PDB file of C-alpha atoms in Angstrom:
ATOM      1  CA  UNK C   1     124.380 134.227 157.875  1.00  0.00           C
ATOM      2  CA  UNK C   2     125.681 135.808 154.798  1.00  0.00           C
ATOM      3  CA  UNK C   3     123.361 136.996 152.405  1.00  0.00           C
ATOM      4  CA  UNK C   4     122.564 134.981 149.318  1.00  0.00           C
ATOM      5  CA  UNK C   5     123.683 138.642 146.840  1.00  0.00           C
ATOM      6  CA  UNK C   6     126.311 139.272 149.029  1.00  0.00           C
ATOM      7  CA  UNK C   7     127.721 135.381 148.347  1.00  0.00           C
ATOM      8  CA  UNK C   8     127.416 136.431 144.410  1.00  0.00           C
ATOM      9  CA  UNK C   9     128.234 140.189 144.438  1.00  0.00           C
ATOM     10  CA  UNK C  10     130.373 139.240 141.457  1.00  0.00           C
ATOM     11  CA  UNK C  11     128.218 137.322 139.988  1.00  0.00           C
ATOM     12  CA  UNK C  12     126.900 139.305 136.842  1.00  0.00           C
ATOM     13  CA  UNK C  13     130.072 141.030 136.121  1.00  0.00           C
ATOM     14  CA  UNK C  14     131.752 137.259 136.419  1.00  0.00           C
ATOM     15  CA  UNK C  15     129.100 136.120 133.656  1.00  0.00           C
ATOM     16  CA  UNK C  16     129.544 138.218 131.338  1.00  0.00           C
ATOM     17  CA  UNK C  17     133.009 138.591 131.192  1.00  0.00           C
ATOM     18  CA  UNK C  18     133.470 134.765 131.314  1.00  0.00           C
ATOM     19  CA  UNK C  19     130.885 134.395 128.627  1.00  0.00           C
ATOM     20  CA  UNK C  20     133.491 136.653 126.602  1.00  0.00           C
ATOM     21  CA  UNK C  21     136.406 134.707 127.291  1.00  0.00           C
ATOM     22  CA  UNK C  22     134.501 131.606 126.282  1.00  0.00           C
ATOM     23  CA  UNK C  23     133.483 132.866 123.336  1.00  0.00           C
ATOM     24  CA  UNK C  24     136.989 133.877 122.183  1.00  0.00           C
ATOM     25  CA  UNK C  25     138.262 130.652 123.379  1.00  0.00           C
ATOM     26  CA  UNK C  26     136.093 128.810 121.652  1.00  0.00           C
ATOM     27  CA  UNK C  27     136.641 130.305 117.904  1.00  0.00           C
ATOM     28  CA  UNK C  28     140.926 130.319 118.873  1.00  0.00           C
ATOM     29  CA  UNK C  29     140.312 126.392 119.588  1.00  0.00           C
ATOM     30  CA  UNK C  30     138.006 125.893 116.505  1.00  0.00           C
ATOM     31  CA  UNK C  31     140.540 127.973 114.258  1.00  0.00           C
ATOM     32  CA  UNK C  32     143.795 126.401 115.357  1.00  0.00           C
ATOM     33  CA  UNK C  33     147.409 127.498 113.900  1.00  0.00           C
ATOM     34  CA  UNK C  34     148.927 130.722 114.473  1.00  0.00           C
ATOM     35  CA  UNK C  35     145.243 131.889 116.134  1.00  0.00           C
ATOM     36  CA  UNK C  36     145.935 129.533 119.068  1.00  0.00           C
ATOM     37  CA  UNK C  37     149.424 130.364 119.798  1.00  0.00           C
ATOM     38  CA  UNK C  38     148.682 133.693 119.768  1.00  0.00           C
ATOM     39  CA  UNK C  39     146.087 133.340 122.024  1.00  0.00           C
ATOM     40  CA  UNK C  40     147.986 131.350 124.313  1.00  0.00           C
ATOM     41  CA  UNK C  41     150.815 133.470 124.147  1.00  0.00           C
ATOM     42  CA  UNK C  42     148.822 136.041 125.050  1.00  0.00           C
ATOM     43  CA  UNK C  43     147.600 134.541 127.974  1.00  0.00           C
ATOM     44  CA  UNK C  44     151.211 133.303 129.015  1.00  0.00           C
ATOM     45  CA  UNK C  45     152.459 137.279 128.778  1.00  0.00           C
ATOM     46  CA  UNK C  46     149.773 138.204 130.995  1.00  0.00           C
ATOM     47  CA  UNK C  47     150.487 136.339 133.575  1.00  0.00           C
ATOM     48  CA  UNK C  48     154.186 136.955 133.505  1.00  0.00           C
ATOM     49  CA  UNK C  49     153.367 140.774 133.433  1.00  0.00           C
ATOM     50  CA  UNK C  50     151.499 140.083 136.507  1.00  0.00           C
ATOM     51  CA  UNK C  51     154.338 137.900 138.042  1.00  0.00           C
ATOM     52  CA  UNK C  52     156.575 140.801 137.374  1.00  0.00           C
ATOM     53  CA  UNK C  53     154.839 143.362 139.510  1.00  0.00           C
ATOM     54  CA  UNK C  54     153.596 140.857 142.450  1.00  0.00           C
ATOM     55  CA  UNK C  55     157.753 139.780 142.354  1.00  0.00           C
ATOM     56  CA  UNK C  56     159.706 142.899 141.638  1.00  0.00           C
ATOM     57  CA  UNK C  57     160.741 145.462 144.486  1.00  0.00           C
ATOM     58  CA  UNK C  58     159.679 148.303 142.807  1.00  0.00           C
ATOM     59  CA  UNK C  59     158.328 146.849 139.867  1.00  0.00           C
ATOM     60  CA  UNK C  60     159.330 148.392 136.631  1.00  0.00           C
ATOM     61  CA  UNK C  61     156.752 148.779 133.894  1.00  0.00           C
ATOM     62  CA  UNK C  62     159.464 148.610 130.923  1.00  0.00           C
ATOM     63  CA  UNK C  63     160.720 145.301 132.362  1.00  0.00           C
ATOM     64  CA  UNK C  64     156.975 143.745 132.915  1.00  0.00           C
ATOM     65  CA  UNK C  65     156.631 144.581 129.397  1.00  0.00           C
ATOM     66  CA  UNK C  66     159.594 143.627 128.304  1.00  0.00           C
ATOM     67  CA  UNK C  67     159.111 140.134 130.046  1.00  0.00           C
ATOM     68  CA  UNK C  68     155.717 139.737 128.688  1.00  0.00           C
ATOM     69  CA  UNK C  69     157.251 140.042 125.278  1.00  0.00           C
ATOM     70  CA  UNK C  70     159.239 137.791 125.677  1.00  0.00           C
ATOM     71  CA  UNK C  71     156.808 134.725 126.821  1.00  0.00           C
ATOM     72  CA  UNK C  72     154.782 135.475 123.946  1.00  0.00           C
ATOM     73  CA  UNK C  73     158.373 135.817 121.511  1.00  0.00           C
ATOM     74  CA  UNK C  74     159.284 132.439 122.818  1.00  0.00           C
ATOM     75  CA  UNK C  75     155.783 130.949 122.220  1.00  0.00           C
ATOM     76  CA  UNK C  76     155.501 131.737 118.857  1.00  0.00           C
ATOM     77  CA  UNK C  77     159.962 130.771 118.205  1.00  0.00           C
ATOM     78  CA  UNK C  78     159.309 127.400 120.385  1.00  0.00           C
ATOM     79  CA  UNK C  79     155.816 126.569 117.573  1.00  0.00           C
ATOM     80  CA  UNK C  80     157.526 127.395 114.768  1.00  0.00           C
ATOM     81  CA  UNK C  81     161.322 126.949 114.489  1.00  0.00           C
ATOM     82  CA  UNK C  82     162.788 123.679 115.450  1.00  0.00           C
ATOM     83  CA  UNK C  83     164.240 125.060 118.925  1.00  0.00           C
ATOM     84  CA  UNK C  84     164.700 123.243 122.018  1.00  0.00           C
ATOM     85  CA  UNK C  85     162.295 123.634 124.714  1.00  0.00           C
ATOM     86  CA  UNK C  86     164.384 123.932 127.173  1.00  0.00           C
ATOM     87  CA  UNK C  87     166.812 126.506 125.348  1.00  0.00           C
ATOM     88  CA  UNK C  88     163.577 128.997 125.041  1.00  0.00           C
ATOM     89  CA  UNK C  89     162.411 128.282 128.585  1.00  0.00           C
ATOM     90  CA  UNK C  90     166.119 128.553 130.367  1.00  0.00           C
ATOM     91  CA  UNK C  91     166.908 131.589 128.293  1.00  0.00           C
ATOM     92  CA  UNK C  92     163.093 133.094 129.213  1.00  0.00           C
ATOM     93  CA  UNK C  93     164.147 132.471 132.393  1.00  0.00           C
ATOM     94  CA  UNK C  94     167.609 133.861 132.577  1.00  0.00           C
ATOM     95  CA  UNK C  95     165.946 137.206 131.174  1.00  0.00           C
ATOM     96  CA  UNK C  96     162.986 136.825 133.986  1.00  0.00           C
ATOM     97  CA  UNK C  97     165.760 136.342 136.472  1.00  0.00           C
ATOM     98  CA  UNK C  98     167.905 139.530 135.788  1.00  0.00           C
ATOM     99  CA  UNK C  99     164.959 141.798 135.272  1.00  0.00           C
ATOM    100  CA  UNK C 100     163.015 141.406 138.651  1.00  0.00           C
ATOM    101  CA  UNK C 101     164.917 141.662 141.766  1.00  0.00           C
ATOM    102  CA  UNK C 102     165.001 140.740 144.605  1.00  0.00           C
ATOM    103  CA  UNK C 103     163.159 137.642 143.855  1.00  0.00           C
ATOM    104  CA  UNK C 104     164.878 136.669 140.978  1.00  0.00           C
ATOM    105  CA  UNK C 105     164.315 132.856 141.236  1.00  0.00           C
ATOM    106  CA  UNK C 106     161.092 133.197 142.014  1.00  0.00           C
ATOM    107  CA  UNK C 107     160.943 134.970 138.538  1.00  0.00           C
ATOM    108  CA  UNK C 108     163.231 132.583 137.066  1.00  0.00           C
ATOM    109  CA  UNK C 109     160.544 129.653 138.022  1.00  0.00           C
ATOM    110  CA  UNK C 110     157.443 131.784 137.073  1.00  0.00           C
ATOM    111  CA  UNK C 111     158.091 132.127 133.701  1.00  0.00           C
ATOM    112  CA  UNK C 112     159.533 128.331 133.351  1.00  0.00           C
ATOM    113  CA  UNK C 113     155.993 127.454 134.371  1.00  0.00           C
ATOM    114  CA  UNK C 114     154.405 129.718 132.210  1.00  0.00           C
ATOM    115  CA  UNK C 115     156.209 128.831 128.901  1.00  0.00           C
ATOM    116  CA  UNK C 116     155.716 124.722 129.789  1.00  0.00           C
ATOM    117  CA  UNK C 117     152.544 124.837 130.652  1.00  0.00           C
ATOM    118  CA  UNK C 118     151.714 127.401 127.375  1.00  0.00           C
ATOM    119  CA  UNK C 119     153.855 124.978 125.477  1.00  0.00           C
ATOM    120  CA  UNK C 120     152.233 121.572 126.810  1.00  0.00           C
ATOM    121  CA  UNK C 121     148.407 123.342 125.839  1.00  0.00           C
ATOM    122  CA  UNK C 122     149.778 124.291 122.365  1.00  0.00           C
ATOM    123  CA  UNK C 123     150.952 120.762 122.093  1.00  0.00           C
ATOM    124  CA  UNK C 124     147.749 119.009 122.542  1.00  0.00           C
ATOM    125  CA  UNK C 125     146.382 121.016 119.943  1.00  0.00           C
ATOM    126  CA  UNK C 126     147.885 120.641 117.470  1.00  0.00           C
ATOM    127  CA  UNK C 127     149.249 116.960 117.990  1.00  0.00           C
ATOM    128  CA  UNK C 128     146.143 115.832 119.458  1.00  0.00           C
ATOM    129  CA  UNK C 129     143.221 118.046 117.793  1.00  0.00           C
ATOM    130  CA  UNK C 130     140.149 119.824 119.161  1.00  0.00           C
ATOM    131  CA  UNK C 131     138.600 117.394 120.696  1.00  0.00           C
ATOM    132  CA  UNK C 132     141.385 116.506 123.340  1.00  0.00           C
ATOM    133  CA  UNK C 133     141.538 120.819 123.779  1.00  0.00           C
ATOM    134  CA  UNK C 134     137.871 120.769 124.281  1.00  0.00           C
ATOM    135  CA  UNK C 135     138.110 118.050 127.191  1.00  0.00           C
ATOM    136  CA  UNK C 136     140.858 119.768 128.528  1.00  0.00           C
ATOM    137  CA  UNK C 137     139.330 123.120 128.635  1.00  0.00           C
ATOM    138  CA  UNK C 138     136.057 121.495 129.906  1.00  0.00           C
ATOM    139  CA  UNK C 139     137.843 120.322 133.084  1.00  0.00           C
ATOM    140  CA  UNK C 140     139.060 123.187 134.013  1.00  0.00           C
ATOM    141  CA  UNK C 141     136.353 125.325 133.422  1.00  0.00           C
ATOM    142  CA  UNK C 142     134.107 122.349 135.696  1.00  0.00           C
ATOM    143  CA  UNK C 143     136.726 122.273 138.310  1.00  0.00           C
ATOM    144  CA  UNK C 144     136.265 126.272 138.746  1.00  0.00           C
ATOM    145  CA  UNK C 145     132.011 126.789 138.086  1.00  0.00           C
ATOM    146  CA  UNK C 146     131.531 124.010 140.493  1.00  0.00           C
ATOM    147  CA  UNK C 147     134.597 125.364 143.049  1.00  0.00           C
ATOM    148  CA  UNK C 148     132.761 128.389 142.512  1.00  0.00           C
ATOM    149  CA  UNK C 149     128.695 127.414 143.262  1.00  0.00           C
ATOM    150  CA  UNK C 150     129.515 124.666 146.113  1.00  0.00           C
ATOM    151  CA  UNK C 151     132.150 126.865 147.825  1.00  0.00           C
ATOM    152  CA  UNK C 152     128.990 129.089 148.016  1.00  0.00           C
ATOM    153  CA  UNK C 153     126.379 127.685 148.453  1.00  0.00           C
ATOM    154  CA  UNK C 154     127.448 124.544 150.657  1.00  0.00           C
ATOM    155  CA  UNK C 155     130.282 125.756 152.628  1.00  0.00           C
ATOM    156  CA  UNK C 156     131.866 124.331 155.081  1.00  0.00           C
ATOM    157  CA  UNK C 157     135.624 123.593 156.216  1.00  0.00           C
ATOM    158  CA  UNK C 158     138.220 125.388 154.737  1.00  0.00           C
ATOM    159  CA  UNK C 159     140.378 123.468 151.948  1.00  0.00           C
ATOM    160  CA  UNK C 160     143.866 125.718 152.938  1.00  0.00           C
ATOM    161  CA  UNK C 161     142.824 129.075 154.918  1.00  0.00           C
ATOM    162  CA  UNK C 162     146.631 130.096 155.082  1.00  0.00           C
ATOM    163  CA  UNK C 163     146.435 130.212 151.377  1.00  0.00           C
ATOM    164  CA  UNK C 164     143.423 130.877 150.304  1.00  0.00           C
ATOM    165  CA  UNK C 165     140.588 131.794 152.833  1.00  0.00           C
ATOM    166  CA  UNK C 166     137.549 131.372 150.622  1.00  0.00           C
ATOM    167  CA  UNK C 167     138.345 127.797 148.707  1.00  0.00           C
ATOM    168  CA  UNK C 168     136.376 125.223 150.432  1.00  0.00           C
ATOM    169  CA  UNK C 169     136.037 121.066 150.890  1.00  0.00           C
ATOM    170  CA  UNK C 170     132.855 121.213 149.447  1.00  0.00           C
ATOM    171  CA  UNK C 171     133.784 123.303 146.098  1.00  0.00           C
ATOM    172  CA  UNK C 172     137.454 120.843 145.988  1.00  0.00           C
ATOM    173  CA  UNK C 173     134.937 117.848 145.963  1.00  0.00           C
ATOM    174  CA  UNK C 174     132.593 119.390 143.474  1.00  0.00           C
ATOM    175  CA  UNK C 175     135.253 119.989 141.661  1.00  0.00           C
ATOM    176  CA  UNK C 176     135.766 116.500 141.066  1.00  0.00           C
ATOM    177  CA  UNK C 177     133.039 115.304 140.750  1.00  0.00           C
ATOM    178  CA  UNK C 178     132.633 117.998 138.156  1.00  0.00           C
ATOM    179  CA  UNK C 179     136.062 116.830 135.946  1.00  0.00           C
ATOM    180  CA  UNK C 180     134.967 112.943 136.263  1.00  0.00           C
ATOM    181  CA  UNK C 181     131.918 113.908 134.811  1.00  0.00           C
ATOM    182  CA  UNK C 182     133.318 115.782 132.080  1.00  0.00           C
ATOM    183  CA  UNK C 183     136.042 112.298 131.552  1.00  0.00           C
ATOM    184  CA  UNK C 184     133.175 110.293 131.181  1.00  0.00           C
ATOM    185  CA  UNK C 185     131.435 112.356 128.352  1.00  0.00           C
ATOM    186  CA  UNK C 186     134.673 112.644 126.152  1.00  0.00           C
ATOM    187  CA  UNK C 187     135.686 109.148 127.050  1.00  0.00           C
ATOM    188  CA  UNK C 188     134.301 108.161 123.753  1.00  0.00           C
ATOM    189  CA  UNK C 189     135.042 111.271 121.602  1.00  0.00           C
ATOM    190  CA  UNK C 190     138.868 110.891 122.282  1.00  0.00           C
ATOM    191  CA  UNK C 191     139.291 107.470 121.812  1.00  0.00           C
ATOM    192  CA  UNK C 192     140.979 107.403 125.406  1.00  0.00           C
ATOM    193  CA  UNK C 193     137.896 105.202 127.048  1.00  0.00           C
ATOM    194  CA  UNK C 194     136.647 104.918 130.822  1.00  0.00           C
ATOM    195  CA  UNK C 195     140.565 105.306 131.298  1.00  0.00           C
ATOM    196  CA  UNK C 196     139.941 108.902 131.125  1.00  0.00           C
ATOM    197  CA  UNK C 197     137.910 109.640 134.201  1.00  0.00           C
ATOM    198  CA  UNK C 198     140.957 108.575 136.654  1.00  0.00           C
ATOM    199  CA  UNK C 199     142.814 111.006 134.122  1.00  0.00           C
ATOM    200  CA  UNK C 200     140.245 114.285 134.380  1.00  0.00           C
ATOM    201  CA  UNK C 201     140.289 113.725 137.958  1.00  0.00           C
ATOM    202  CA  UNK C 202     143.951 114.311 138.413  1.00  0.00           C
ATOM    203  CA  UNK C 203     143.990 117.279 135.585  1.00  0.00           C
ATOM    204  CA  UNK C 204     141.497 118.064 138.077  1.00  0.00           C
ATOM    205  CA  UNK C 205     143.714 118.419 141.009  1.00  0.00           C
ATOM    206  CA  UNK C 206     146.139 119.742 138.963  1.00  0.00           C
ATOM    207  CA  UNK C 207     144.018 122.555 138.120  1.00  0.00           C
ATOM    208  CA  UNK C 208     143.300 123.040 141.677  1.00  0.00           C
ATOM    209  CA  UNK C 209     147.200 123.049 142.745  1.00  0.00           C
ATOM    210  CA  UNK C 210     147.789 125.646 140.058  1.00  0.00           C
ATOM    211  CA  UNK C 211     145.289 127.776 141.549  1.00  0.00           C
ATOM    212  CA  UNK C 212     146.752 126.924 145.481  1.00  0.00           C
ATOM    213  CA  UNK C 213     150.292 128.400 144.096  1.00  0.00           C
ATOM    214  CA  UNK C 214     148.628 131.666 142.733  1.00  0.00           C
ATOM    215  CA  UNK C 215     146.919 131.957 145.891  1.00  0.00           C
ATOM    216  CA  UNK C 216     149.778 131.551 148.108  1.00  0.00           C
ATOM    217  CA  UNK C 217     152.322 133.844 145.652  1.00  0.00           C
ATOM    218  CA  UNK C 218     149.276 136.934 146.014  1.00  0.00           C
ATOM    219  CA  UNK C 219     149.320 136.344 149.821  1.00  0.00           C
ATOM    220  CA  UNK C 220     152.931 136.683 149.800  1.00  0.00           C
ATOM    221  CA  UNK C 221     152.602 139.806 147.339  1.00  0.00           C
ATOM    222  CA  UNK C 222     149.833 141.204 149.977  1.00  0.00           C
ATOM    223  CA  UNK C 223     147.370 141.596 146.663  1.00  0.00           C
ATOM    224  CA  UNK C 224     144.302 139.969 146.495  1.00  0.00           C
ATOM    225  CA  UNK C 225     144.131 140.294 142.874  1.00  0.00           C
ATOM    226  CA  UNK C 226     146.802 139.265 140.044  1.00  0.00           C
ATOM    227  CA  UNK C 227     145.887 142.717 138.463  1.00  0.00           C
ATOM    228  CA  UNK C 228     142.500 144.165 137.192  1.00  0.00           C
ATOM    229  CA  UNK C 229     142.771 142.951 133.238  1.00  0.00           C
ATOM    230  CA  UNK C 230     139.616 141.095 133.246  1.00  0.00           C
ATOM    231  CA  UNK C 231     136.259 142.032 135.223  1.00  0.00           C
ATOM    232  CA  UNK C 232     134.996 140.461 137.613  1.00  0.00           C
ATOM    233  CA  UNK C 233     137.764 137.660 137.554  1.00  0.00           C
ATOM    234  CA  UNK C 234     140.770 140.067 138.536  1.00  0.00           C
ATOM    235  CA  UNK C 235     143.622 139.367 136.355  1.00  0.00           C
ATOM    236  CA  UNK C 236     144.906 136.762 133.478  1.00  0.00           C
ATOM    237  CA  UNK C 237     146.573 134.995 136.584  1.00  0.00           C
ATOM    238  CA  UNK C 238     143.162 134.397 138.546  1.00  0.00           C
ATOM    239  CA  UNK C 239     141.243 133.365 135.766  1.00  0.00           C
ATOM    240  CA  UNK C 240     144.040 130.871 133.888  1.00  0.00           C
ATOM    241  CA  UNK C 241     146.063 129.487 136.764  1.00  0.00           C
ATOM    242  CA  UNK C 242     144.299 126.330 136.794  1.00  0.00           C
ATOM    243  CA  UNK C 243     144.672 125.778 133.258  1.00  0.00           C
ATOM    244  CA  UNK C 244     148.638 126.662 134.035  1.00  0.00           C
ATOM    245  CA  UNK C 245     148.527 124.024 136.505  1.00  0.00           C
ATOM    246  CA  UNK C 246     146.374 121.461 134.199  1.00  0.00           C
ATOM    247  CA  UNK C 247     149.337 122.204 131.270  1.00  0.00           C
ATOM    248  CA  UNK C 248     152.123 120.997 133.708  1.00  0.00           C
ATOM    249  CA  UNK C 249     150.124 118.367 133.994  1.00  0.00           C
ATOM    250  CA  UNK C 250     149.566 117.167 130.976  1.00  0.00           C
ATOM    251  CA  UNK C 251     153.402 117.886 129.989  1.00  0.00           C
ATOM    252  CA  UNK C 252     154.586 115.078 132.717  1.00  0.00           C
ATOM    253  CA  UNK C 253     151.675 113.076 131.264  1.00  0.00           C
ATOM    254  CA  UNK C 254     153.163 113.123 127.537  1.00  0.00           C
ATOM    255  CA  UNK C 255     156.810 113.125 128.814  1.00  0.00           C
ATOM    256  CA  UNK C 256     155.941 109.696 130.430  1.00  0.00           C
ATOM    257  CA  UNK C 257     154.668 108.436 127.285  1.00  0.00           C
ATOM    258  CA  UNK C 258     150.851 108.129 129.099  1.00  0.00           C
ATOM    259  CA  UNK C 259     148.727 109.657 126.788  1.00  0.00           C
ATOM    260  CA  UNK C 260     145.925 107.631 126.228  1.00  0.00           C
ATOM    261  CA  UNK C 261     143.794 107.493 123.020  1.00  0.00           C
ATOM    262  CA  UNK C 262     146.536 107.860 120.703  1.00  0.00           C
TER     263      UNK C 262
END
């Protein structure tokens, strides 16, 4: 039997540096504007400075760099200046494409995920308003605290061992359970009603995919972290792919004209 400190080694460092992240998060949301592009674009140029060196062979610091730069340049040209999304993401991914062989589509894909996903978040911002950012946020972050306890403390059989060894039935229902929970306290505050617990439930899974595909592209990478950025969460990668996967989401949700509340 595993030992109940050695099933949350990680759990101080985890706090505190979550409590961090929450606390930034929650002024960026509060503040808006530039603030929250910036932060978002931050995130987004993490993660593709990540992709770089899990996708490159060798990876080359200039062109990580230089391909983080670019996410964030095309976050903050794609808010501000009436530009297609689709020219900033294609061209994004043209650059991401040329600068990390031998996986270049890989790369190319990466960063097209990144930008929508950064792009859809931005999006419900500022056309939406805080309150729809807060309920988005709050799924996610339920989705992974719960994932995180009931993986740990229940057990049980494996959700996708290939993938990822240590995600578990039990913290994929919790999960759930978690997000519907969360869709039934901001069913009122968003105007959306009791329509929105079917809808946290599959930002939910969403959240849970985008994790899955971080998993499997660090298996394939033969890393177990994204990088070391953030303590006791590993990098920008581990700690924000659900909310990647939750922003695709919630861009095929709006492109289908399925927002609720509005």
């Amino acid at each position: 039997m595993t030992a109940p400190g050695g099933r949350f080694s990680d759990l101080t460092v985890r706090t505190v540096s979550g409590a961090v992240i929450a606390l930034i998060c929650v002024l960026v949301i509060e503040a808006g504007g530039v603030a929250f592009t910036l932060l978002v674009g931050a995130i987004g140029a993490g993660m593709m400075w990540e992709a770089h060196r899990m996708l490159a062979d060798p990876p080359r610091p200039d062109a990580a760099i230089a391909l983080a730069g670019a996410v964030l340049a095309a976050l903050i040209l794609a808010g501000n200046i009436e530009l297609s999304w689709m020219l900033v993401i294609g061209a994004a991914a043209l650059l991401a494409a040329w600068l990390t062989p031998p996986r270049r589509l890989a790369a190319a894909l990466w960063v097209a995920a990144i930008l929508l996903a950064s792009l859809g978040i931005i999006r419900l911002r500022v056309s939406d308003g805080v309150v729809w950012m807060y309920w988005f946020a709050a799924v996610v972050v339920a989705v992974d605290i719960l994932g995180y306890f009931a993986g740990r403390l229940i057990g049980g059989p494996k959700l996708w061992p290939v993938v990822s060894p240590k995600k578990t039935w039990s913290g994929t229902l919790a999960g759930w359970a978690g997000a519907v929970a969360v869709g039934a306290a901001f069913a009122g505050p968003t105007g959306a009603g009791w329509v929105l617990l079917p809808l946290s439930l599959f930002a939910a899974m969403a959240a849970q995919a985008g994790d899955l595909v971080e998993s499997a592209a660090k298996r394939a990478a033969g890393i177990k972290d994204a990088s070391g950025l953030l303590p006791g969460h590993g990098g920008v990668m581990d700690r924000f792919d659900g909310m990647m996967g939750a922003g695709l989401f919630m861009v095929a949700l709006r492109s289908a004209d399925l927002m609720p509340g509005m």
